[in-house]
Short mmCIF file of C-alpha atoms in Angstrom, two decimals:
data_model
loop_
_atom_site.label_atom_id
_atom_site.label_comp_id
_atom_site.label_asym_id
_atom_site.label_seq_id
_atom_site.Cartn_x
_atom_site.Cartn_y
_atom_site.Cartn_z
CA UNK L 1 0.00 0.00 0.00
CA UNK L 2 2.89 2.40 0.94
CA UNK L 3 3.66 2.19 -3.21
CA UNK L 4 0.22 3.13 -4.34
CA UNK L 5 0.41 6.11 -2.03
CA UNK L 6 3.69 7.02 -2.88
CA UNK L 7 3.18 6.57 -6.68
CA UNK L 8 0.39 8.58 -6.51
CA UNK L 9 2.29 11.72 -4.92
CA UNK L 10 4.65 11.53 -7.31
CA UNK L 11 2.04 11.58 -9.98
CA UNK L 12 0.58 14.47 -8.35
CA UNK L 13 3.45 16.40 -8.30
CA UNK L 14 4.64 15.85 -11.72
CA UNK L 15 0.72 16.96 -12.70
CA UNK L 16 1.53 20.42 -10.46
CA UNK L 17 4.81 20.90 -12.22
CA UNK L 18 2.77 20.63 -15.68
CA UNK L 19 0.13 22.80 -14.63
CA UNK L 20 2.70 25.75 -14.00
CA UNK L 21 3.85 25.52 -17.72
CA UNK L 22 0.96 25.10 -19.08
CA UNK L 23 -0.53 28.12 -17.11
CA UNK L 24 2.72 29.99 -18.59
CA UNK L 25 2.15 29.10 -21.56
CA UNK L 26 -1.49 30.45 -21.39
CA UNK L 27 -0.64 33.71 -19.84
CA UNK L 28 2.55 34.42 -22.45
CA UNK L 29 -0.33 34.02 -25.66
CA UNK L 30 0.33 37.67 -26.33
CA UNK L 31 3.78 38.27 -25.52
CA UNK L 32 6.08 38.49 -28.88
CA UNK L 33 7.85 35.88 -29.99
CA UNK L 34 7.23 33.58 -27.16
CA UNK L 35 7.94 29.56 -27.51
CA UNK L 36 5.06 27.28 -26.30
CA UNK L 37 6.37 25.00 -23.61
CA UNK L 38 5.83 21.42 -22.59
CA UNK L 39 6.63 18.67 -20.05
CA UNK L 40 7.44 15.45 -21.47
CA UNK L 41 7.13 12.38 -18.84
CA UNK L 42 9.77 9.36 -19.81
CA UNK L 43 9.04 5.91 -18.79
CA UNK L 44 12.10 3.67 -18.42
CA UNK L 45 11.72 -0.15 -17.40
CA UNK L 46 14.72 -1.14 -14.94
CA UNK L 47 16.24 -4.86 -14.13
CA UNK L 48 13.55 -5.33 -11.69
CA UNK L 49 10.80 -4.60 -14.55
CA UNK L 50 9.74 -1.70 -12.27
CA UNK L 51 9.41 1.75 -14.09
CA UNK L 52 11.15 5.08 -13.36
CA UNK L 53 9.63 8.01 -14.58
CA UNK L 54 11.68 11.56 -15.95
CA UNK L 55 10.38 14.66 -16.76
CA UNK L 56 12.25 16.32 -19.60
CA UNK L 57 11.24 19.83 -21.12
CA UNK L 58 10.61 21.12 -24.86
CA UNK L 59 10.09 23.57 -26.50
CA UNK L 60 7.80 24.03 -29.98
CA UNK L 61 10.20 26.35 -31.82
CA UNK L 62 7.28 26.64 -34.85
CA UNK L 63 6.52 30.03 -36.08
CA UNK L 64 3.87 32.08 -34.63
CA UNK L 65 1.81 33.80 -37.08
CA UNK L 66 3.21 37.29 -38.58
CA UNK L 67 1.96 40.52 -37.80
CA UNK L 68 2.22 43.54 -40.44
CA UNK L 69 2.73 46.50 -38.01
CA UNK L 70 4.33 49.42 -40.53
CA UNK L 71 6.93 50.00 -37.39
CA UNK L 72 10.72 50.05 -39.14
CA UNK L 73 12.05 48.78 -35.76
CA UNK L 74 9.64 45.84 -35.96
CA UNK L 75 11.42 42.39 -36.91
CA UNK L 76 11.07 39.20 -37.54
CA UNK L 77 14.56 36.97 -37.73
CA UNK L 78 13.54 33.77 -40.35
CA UNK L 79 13.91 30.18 -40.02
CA UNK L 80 16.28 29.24 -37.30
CA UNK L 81 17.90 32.53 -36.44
CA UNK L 82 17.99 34.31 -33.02
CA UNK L 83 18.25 37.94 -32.01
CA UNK L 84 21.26 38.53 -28.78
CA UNK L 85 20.59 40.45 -26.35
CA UNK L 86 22.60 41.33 -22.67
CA UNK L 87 20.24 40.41 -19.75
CA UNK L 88 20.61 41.96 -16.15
CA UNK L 89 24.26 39.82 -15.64
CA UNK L 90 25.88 40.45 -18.85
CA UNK L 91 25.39 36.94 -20.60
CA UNK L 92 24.22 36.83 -23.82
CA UNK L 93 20.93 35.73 -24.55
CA UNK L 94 19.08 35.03 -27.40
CA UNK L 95 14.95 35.68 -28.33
CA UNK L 96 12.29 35.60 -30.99
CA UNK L 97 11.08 38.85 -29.74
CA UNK L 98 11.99 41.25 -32.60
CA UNK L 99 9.79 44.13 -30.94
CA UNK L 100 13.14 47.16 -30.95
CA UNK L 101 13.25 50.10 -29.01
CA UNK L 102 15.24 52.89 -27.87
CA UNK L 103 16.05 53.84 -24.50
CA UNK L 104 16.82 57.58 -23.27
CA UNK L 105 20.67 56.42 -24.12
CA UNK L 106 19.83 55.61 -27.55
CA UNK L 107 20.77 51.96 -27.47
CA UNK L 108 18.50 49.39 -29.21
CA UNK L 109 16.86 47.40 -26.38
CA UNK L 110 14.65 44.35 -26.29
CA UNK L 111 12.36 44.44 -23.07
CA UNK L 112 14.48 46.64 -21.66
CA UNK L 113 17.71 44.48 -22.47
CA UNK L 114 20.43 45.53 -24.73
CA UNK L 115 20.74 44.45 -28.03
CA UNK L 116 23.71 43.02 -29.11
CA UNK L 117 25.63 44.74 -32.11
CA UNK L 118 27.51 42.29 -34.44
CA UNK L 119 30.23 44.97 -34.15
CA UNK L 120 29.94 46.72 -30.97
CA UNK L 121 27.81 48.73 -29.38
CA UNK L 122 24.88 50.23 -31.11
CA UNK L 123 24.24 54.34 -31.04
CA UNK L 124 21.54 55.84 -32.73
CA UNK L 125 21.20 59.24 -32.87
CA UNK L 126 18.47 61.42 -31.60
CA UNK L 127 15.74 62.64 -33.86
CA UNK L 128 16.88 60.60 -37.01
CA UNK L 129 15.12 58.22 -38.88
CA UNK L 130 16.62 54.69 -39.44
CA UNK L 131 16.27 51.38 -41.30
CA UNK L 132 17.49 47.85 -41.12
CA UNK L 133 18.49 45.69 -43.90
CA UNK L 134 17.94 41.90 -44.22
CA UNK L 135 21.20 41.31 -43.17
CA UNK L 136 20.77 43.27 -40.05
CA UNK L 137 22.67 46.39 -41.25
CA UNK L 138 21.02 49.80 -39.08
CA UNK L 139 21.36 52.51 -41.30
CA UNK L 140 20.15 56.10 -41.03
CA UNK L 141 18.35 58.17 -43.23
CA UNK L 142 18.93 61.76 -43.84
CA UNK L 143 16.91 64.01 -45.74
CA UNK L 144 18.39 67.01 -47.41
CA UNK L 145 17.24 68.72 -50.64
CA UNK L 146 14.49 65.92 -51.19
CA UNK L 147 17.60 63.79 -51.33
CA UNK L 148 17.61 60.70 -48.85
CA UNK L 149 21.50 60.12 -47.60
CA UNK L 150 22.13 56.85 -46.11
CA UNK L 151 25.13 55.90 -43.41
CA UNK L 152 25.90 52.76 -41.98
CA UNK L 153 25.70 53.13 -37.77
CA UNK L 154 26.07 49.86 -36.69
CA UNK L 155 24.45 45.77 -37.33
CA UNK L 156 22.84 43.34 -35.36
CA UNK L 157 24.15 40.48 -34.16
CA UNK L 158 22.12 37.32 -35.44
CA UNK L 159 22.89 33.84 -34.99
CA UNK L 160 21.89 30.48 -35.18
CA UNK L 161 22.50 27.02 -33.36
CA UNK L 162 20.71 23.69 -33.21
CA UNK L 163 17.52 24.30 -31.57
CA UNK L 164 18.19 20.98 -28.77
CA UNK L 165 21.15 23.23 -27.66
CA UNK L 166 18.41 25.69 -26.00
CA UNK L 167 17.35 26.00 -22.62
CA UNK L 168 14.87 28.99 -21.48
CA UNK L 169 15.27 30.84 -18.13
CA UNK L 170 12.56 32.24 -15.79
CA UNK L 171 13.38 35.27 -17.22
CA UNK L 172 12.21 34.31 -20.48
CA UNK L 173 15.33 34.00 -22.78
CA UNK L 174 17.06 31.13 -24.25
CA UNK L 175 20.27 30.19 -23.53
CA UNK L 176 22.69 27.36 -24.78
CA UNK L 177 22.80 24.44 -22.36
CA UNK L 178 26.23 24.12 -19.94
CA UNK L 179 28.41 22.18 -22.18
CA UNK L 180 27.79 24.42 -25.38
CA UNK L 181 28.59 27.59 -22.92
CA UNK L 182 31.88 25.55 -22.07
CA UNK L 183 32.82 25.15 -25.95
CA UNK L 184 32.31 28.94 -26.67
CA UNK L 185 32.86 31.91 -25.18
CA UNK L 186 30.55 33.58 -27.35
CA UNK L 187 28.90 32.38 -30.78
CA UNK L 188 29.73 34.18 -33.48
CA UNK L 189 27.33 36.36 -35.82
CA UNK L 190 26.19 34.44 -38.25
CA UNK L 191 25.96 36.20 -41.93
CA UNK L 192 23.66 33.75 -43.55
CA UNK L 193 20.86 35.07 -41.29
CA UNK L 194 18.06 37.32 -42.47
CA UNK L 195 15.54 39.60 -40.98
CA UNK L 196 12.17 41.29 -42.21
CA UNK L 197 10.82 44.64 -40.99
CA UNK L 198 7.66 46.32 -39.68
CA UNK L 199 6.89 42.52 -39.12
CA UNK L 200 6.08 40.60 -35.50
CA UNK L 201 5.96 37.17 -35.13
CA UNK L 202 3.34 36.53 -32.43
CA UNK L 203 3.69 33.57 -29.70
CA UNK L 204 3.19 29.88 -30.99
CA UNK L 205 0.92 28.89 -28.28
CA UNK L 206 -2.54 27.03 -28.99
CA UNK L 207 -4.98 28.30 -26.45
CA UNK L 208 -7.21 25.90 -27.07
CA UNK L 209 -4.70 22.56 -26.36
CA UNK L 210 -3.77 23.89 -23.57
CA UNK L 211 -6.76 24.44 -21.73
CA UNK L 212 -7.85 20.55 -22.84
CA UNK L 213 -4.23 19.70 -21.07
CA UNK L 214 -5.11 21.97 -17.79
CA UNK L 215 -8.22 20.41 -17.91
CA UNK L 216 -7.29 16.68 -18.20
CA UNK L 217 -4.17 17.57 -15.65
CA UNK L 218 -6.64 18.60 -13.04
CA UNK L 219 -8.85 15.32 -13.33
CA UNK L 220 -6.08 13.38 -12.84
CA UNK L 221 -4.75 15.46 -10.13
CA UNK L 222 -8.20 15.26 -8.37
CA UNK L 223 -7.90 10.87 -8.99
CA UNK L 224 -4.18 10.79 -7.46
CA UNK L 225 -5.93 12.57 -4.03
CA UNK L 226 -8.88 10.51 -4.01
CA UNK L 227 -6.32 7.48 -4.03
CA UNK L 228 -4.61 9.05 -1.32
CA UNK L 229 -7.96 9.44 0.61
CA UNK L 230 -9.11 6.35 0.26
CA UNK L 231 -5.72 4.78 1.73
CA UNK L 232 -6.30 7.03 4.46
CA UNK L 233 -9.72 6.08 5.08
CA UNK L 234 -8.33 1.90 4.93
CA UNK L 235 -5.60 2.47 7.27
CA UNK L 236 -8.17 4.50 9.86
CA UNK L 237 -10.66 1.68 9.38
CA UNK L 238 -7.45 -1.32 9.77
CA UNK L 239 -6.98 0.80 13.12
CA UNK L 240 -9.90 0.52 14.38
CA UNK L 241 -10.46 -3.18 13.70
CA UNK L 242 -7.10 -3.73 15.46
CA UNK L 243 -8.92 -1.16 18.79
CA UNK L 244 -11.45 -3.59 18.60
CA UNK L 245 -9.66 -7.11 18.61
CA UNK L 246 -7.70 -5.73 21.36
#
């Protein structure tokens, strides 16, 4: 009996643990860029035919649909390329999120992080107008004697990596797992990757699966207790037969 009960706690936790992503999940459906998360559970049969179970987590790295918003500093970075930024400790991190603004220092953020330039930091002036080229390139745009004059300021840093080399933080961002961070000190920009303008990609999550998962998690959260409450209940009533036969 002590198994069923302890089976049945783990179950219960694991079903906790997937209700927290699943409930992130649902409350990230508007945020830019955002990758839907899952728990997968991993059965594995050992030399006593008993199973262990192992909770691993993925991501769904398909693209969320694409927004038209007529904002130059809008972007979208295609296929399997990743925008850097700097979060709070320096480390860079990488995002979907393609939503650019400048701060009151004129640097390029990303949710209030720095974006990384592909050669050093980026600066752009006040009161100018700017684009950015496929490849990244910022350039601004000056108009003098209905003549537009173009100069190069500065590029974004884009890469790309095998998606299983990802890990996201609580804070949001990917970041390569430990033993890629061991083999670089940074990765490299990575010319081959492109990026669109006044285009968002919106977050990949399916509102609708992931209520049916909440739901189904929460009935068989509610079986594991009943399982647990109906050992109770046979352990009181063993008691009390044992009170009375004494």
């Amino acid at each position: 009996m002590e198994n069923i009960i302890y089976q049945s706690m783990k179950a219960a936790i694991r079903i906790l643990e997937n209700q927290n992503v699943i409930a992130n999940n649902l409350a990230n459906i508007s945020t830019t860029g955002f990758k839907e998360t899952f728990n997968l559970t991993i059965k594995n049969e050992n030399v006593k035919n008993l199973y262990k179970t192992q909770t691993q987590k993925y991501y769904n790295f398909s693209e969320g649909i694409l927004t038209n918003t007529q904002r130059k500093l809008d972007l979208i970075v295609k296929k399997d390329g990743w925008f850097v930024i700097k979060d709070i400790n320096g480390t860079e991190a990488y995002t979907k999120n393609g939503h650019l603004q400048i701060n009151s220092q004129g640097q390029l953020t990303i949710q209030n992080h720095k974006v990384v330039g592909n050669k050093g930091d980026i600066k752009i002036p006040n009161n100018i107008n700017v684009k950015i080229l496929s490849n990244g390139v910022i350039k601004t745009i000056d108009e003098k004697q209905n003549k537009n004059f173009e100069k190069e300021i500065g590029s974004l840093k884009l890469v790309r990596f095998p998606k299983n080399n990802l890990i996201q933080k609580s804070n949001g961002f990917f970041y390569l797992k430990n033993k890629e961070v061991d083999q670089y000190s940074t990765i490299p920009h990575d010319n081959t990757v492109r990026v669109q303008s006044e285009v968002l990609e919106t977050s990949n999550v399916n509102p609708t699966k992931n209520m049916i998962d909440m739901i189904s998690n929460a009935r068989q959260f509610e079986m594991n207790m009943k399982m647990i409450s109906m050992y109770d209940q046979n352990i009181e009533h063993a008691n009390q037969l044992l009170n009375v036969n004494n």
